[in-house]
């Protein structure tokens, strides 16, 4: 979930602030960013909506232009 960290840092919000916005623990955000865990489908949707990006972009399937990433 490298995109998650990039998006969060570009938005200038902390892990704690994002966790509060999504009503989850900061520990979950940390684990997602480090690749120790993966958000469930509900949280993927909430993250994509929060950052106004597609789920495909969030998980690294496509780039910012919608092109498939190899």
mmCIF file of N, CA and C in Angstrom:
data_model
loop_
_atom_site.group_PDB
_atom_site.id
_atom_site.type_symbol
_atom_site.label_atom_id
_atom_site.label_comp_id
_atom_site.label_asym_id
_atom_site.label_seq_id
_atom_site.Cartn_x
_atom_site.Cartn_y
_atom_site.Cartn_z
ATOM 1 N N UNK A 1 0.826 -1.199 0.000
ATOM 2 C CA UNK A 1 0.000 0.000 0.000
ATOM 3 C C UNK A 1 0.862 1.252 0.000
ATOM 4 N N UNK A 2 1.852 1.264 -0.852
ATOM 5 C CA UNK A 2 2.709 2.435 -0.937
ATOM 6 C C UNK A 2 1.921 3.670 -1.335
ATOM 7 N N UNK A 3 0.899 3.512 -2.140
ATOM 8 C CA UNK A 3 0.093 4.660 -2.562
ATOM 9 C C UNK A 3 -0.594 5.308 -1.367
ATOM 10 N N UNK A 4 -0.974 4.513 -0.408
ATOM 11 C CA UNK A 4 -1.645 5.066 0.762
ATOM 12 C C UNK A 4 -0.738 6.058 1.473
ATOM 13 N N UNK A 5 0.494 5.682 1.704
ATOM 14 C CA UNK A 5 1.419 6.588 2.383
ATOM 15 C C UNK A 5 1.663 7.842 1.541
ATOM 16 N N UNK A 6 1.866 7.656 0.245
ATOM 17 C CA UNK A 6 2.079 8.807 -0.639
ATOM 18 C C UNK A 6 0.888 9.753 -0.607
ATOM 19 N N UNK A 7 -0.303 9.202 -0.697
ATOM 20 C CA UNK A 7 -1.510 10.032 -0.677
ATOM 21 C C UNK A 7 -1.676 10.749 0.661
ATOM 22 N N UNK A 8 -1.427 10.019 1.732
ATOM 23 C CA UNK A 8 -1.571 10.619 3.062
ATOM 24 C C UNK A 8 -0.579 11.752 3.263
ATOM 25 N N UNK A 9 0.674 11.509 2.894
ATOM 26 C CA UNK A 9 1.693 12.541 3.073
ATOM 27 C C UNK A 9 1.433 13.744 2.159
ATOM 28 N N UNK A 10 0.971 13.496 0.940
ATOM 29 C CA UNK A 10 0.647 14.598 0.032
ATOM 30 C C UNK A 10 -0.507 15.439 0.574
ATOM 31 N N UNK A 11 -1.391 14.797 1.313
ATOM 32 C CA UNK A 11 -2.518 15.507 1.925
ATOM 33 C C UNK A 11 -2.146 16.170 3.241
ATOM 34 N N UNK A 12 -0.910 15.911 3.690
ATOM 35 C CA UNK A 12 -0.385 16.501 4.925
ATOM 36 C C UNK A 12 -1.243 16.167 6.137
ATOM 37 N N UNK A 13 -1.611 14.879 6.211
ATOM 38 C CA UNK A 13 -2.323 14.415 7.391
ATOM 39 C C UNK A 13 -1.526 13.281 8.020
ATOM 40 N N UNK A 14 -1.669 13.148 9.305
ATOM 41 C CA UNK A 14 -0.957 12.102 10.040
ATOM 42 C C UNK A 14 -1.738 10.793 9.958
ATOM 43 N N UNK A 15 -1.064 9.729 10.337
ATOM 44 C CA UNK A 15 -1.753 8.444 10.424
ATOM 45 C C UNK A 15 -2.908 8.542 11.408
ATOM 46 N N UNK A 16 -2.691 9.213 12.520
ATOM 47 C CA UNK A 16 -3.736 9.358 13.534
ATOM 48 C C UNK A 16 -4.942 10.107 12.983
ATOM 49 N N UNK A 17 -4.704 11.174 12.245
ATOM 50 C CA UNK A 17 -5.814 11.942 11.671
ATOM 51 C C UNK A 17 -6.609 11.100 10.673
ATOM 52 N N UNK A 18 -5.905 10.340 9.842
ATOM 53 C CA UNK A 18 -6.593 9.478 8.882
ATOM 54 C C UNK A 18 -7.386 8.398 9.608
ATOM 55 N N UNK A 19 -6.782 7.821 10.624
ATOM 56 C CA UNK A 19 -7.467 6.787 11.399
ATOM 57 C C UNK A 19 -8.746 7.338 12.026
ATOM 58 N N UNK A 20 -8.683 8.539 12.572
ATOM 59 C CA UNK A 20 -9.864 9.151 13.174
ATOM 60 C C UNK A 20 -10.934 9.413 12.125
ATOM 61 N N UNK A 21 -10.529 9.859 10.962
ATOM 62 C CA UNK A 21 -11.478 10.131 9.875
ATOM 63 C C UNK A 21 -12.210 8.858 9.448
ATOM 64 N N UNK A 22 -11.484 7.737 9.440
ATOM 65 C CA UNK A 22 -12.064 6.469 8.994
ATOM 66 C C UNK A 22 -12.633 5.634 10.144
ATOM 67 N N UNK A 23 -12.490 6.141 11.372
ATOM 68 C CA UNK A 23 -12.978 5.447 12.573
ATOM 69 C C UNK A 23 -12.334 4.065 12.727
ATOM 70 N N UNK A 24 -11.014 4.056 12.577
ATOM 71 C CA UNK A 24 -10.228 2.836 12.765
ATOM 72 C C UNK A 24 -9.004 3.201 13.600
ATOM 73 N N UNK A 25 -8.182 2.211 13.909
ATOM 74 C CA UNK A 25 -7.006 2.488 14.726
ATOM 75 C C UNK A 25 -5.827 2.965 13.875
ATOM 76 N N UNK A 26 -4.958 3.748 14.482
ATOM 77 C CA UNK A 26 -3.737 4.179 13.804
ATOM 78 C C UNK A 26 -2.880 2.969 13.469
ATOM 79 N N UNK A 27 -2.942 1.962 14.308
ATOM 80 C CA UNK A 27 -2.203 0.720 14.104
ATOM 81 C C UNK A 27 -2.581 0.082 12.760
ATOM 82 N N UNK A 28 -3.846 0.151 12.393
ATOM 83 C CA UNK A 28 -4.287 -0.392 11.099
ATOM 84 C C UNK A 28 -3.638 0.373 9.956
ATOM 85 N N UNK A 29 -3.620 1.692 10.042
ATOM 86 C CA UNK A 29 -2.998 2.511 8.995
ATOM 87 C C UNK A 29 -1.522 2.148 8.880
ATOM 88 N N UNK A 30 -0.842 2.054 10.003
ATOM 89 C CA UNK A 30 0.578 1.692 10.009
ATOM 90 C C UNK A 30 0.797 0.355 9.321
ATOM 91 N N UNK A 31 0.008 -0.635 9.675
ATOM 92 C CA UNK A 31 0.157 -1.964 9.079
ATOM 93 C C UNK A 31 -0.123 -1.957 7.584
ATOM 94 N N UNK A 32 -1.091 -1.191 7.143
ATOM 95 C CA UNK A 32 -1.387 -1.103 5.709
ATOM 96 C C UNK A 32 -0.223 -0.459 4.974
ATOM 97 N N UNK A 33 0.288 0.626 5.533
ATOM 98 C CA UNK A 33 1.385 1.332 4.873
ATOM 99 C C UNK A 33 2.651 0.482 4.804
ATOM 100 N N UNK A 34 2.873 -0.356 5.795
ATOM 101 C CA UNK A 34 4.063 -1.203 5.830
ATOM 102 C C UNK A 34 3.862 -2.533 5.108
ATOM 103 N N UNK A 35 2.660 -2.781 4.619
ATOM 104 C CA UNK A 35 2.379 -4.014 3.906
ATOM 105 C C UNK A 35 2.209 -5.222 4.802
ATOM 106 N N UNK A 36 2.016 -5.005 6.085
ATOM 107 C CA UNK A 36 1.808 -6.105 7.035
ATOM 108 C C UNK A 36 0.378 -6.621 7.000
ATOM 109 N N UNK A 37 -0.520 -5.785 6.535
ATOM 110 C CA UNK A 37 -1.937 -6.136 6.444
ATOM 111 C C UNK A 37 -2.517 -5.371 5.252
ATOM 112 N N UNK A 38 -3.718 -5.748 4.876
ATOM 113 C CA UNK A 38 -4.374 -5.113 3.743
ATOM 114 C C UNK A 38 -5.785 -4.729 4.167
ATOM 115 N N UNK A 39 -6.240 -3.535 3.800
ATOM 116 C CA UNK A 39 -7.591 -3.129 4.201
ATOM 117 C C UNK A 39 -8.656 -4.010 3.550
ATOM 118 N N UNK A 40 -9.749 -4.222 4.264
ATOM 119 C CA UNK A 40 -10.860 -4.969 3.687
ATOM 120 C C UNK A 40 -11.559 -4.104 2.642
ATOM 121 N N UNK A 41 -12.511 -4.679 1.960
ATOM 122 C CA UNK A 41 -13.156 -3.968 0.851
ATOM 123 C C UNK A 41 -13.857 -2.685 1.308
ATOM 124 N N UNK A 42 -14.480 -2.709 2.476
ATOM 125 C CA UNK A 42 -15.150 -1.498 2.970
ATOM 126 C C UNK A 42 -14.142 -0.369 3.193
ATOM 127 N N UNK A 43 -13.006 -0.703 3.794
ATOM 128 C CA UNK A 43 -12.004 0.329 4.050
ATOM 129 C C UNK A 43 -11.308 0.771 2.767
ATOM 130 N N UNK A 44 -11.154 -0.109 1.793
ATOM 131 C CA UNK A 44 -10.604 0.301 0.494
ATOM 132 C C UNK A 44 -11.497 1.355 -0.144
ATOM 133 N N UNK A 45 -12.796 1.116 -0.090
ATOM 134 C CA UNK A 45 -13.748 2.081 -0.645
ATOM 135 C C UNK A 45 -13.659 3.407 0.095
ATOM 136 N N UNK A 46 -13.614 3.357 1.415
ATOM 137 C CA UNK A 46 -13.544 4.582 2.214
ATOM 138 C C UNK A 46 -12.255 5.354 1.946
ATOM 139 N N UNK A 47 -11.128 4.632 1.801
ATOM 140 C CA UNK A 47 -9.856 5.278 1.491
ATOM 141 C C UNK A 47 -9.898 5.931 0.116
ATOM 142 N N UNK A 48 -10.423 5.212 -0.864
ATOM 143 C CA UNK A 48 -10.509 5.750 -2.224
ATOM 144 C C UNK A 48 -11.398 6.996 -2.251
ATOM 145 N N UNK A 49 -12.501 6.956 -1.554
ATOM 146 C CA UNK A 49 -13.388 8.118 -1.494
ATOM 147 C C UNK A 49 -12.718 9.280 -0.765
ATOM 148 N N UNK A 50 -12.048 8.988 0.331
ATOM 149 C CA UNK A 50 -11.396 10.042 1.110
ATOM 150 C C UNK A 50 -10.350 10.775 0.272
ATOM 151 N N UNK A 51 -9.527 10.009 -0.466
ATOM 152 C CA UNK A 51 -8.462 10.615 -1.256
ATOM 153 C C UNK A 51 -8.897 10.951 -2.682
ATOM 154 N N UNK A 52 -10.145 10.642 -3.019
ATOM 155 C CA UNK A 52 -10.705 10.921 -4.342
ATOM 156 C C UNK A 52 -9.876 10.270 -5.454
ATOM 157 N N UNK A 53 -9.592 8.985 -5.275
ATOM 158 C CA UNK A 53 -8.868 8.195 -6.267
ATOM 159 C C UNK A 53 -9.623 6.882 -6.464
ATOM 160 N N UNK A 54 -9.271 6.154 -7.515
ATOM 161 C CA UNK A 54 -9.889 4.845 -7.735
ATOM 162 C C UNK A 54 -9.217 3.809 -6.837
ATOM 163 N N UNK A 55 -9.919 2.738 -6.598
ATOM 164 C CA UNK A 55 -9.330 1.628 -5.846
ATOM 165 C C UNK A 55 -8.165 1.057 -6.632
ATOM 166 N N UNK A 56 -8.298 0.980 -7.950
ATOM 167 C CA UNK A 56 -7.200 0.475 -8.783
ATOM 168 C C UNK A 56 -5.930 1.301 -8.582
ATOM 169 N N UNK A 57 -6.071 2.603 -8.490
ATOM 170 C CA UNK A 57 -4.901 3.457 -8.252
ATOM 171 C C UNK A 57 -4.360 3.236 -6.842
ATOM 172 N N UNK A 58 -5.251 3.166 -5.884
ATOM 173 C CA UNK A 58 -4.851 3.010 -4.491
ATOM 174 C C UNK A 58 -4.015 1.755 -4.272
ATOM 175 N N UNK A 59 -4.375 0.670 -4.940
ATOM 176 C CA UNK A 59 -3.643 -0.581 -4.754
ATOM 177 C C UNK A 59 -2.505 -0.751 -5.748
ATOM 178 N N UNK A 60 -2.297 0.240 -6.603
ATOM 179 C CA UNK A 60 -1.158 0.211 -7.512
ATOM 180 C C UNK A 60 -1.384 -0.540 -8.806
ATOM 181 N N UNK A 61 -2.651 -0.816 -9.137
ATOM 182 C CA UNK A 61 -2.952 -1.528 -10.378
ATOM 183 C C UNK A 61 -2.841 -0.612 -11.592
ATOM 184 N N UNK A 62 -3.182 0.668 -11.404
ATOM 185 C CA UNK A 62 -3.052 1.657 -12.478
ATOM 186 C C UNK A 62 -2.301 2.867 -11.954
ATOM 187 N N UNK A 63 -1.716 3.630 -12.875
ATOM 188 C CA UNK A 63 -1.034 4.867 -12.488
ATOM 189 C C UNK A 63 -2.039 6.004 -12.423
ATOM 190 N N UNK A 64 -1.543 7.213 -12.164
ATOM 191 C CA UNK A 64 -2.437 8.360 -12.003
ATOM 192 C C UNK A 64 -3.191 8.727 -13.281
ATOM 193 N N UNK A 65 -2.783 8.168 -14.411
ATOM 194 C CA UNK A 65 -3.454 8.435 -15.679
ATOM 195 C C UNK A 65 -4.403 7.311 -16.076
ATOM 196 N N UNK A 66 -4.500 6.285 -15.238
ATOM 197 C CA UNK A 66 -5.377 5.171 -15.526
ATOM 198 C C UNK A 66 -4.751 4.085 -16.373
ATOM 199 N N UNK A 67 -3.434 4.191 -16.614
ATOM 200 C CA UNK A 67 -2.733 3.175 -17.389
ATOM 201 C C UNK A 67 -2.347 2.017 -16.483
ATOM 202 N N UNK A 68 -2.543 0.804 -16.995
ATOM 203 C CA UNK A 68 -2.198 -0.377 -16.229
ATOM 204 C C UNK A 68 -0.706 -0.390 -15.922
ATOM 205 N N UNK A 69 -0.370 -0.686 -14.673
ATOM 206 C CA UNK A 69 1.021 -0.761 -14.247
ATOM 207 C C UNK A 69 1.488 -2.201 -14.384
ATOM 208 N N UNK A 70 2.634 -2.365 -14.968
ATOM 209 C CA UNK A 70 3.163 -3.729 -15.182
ATOM 210 C C UNK A 70 3.830 -4.224 -13.927
#
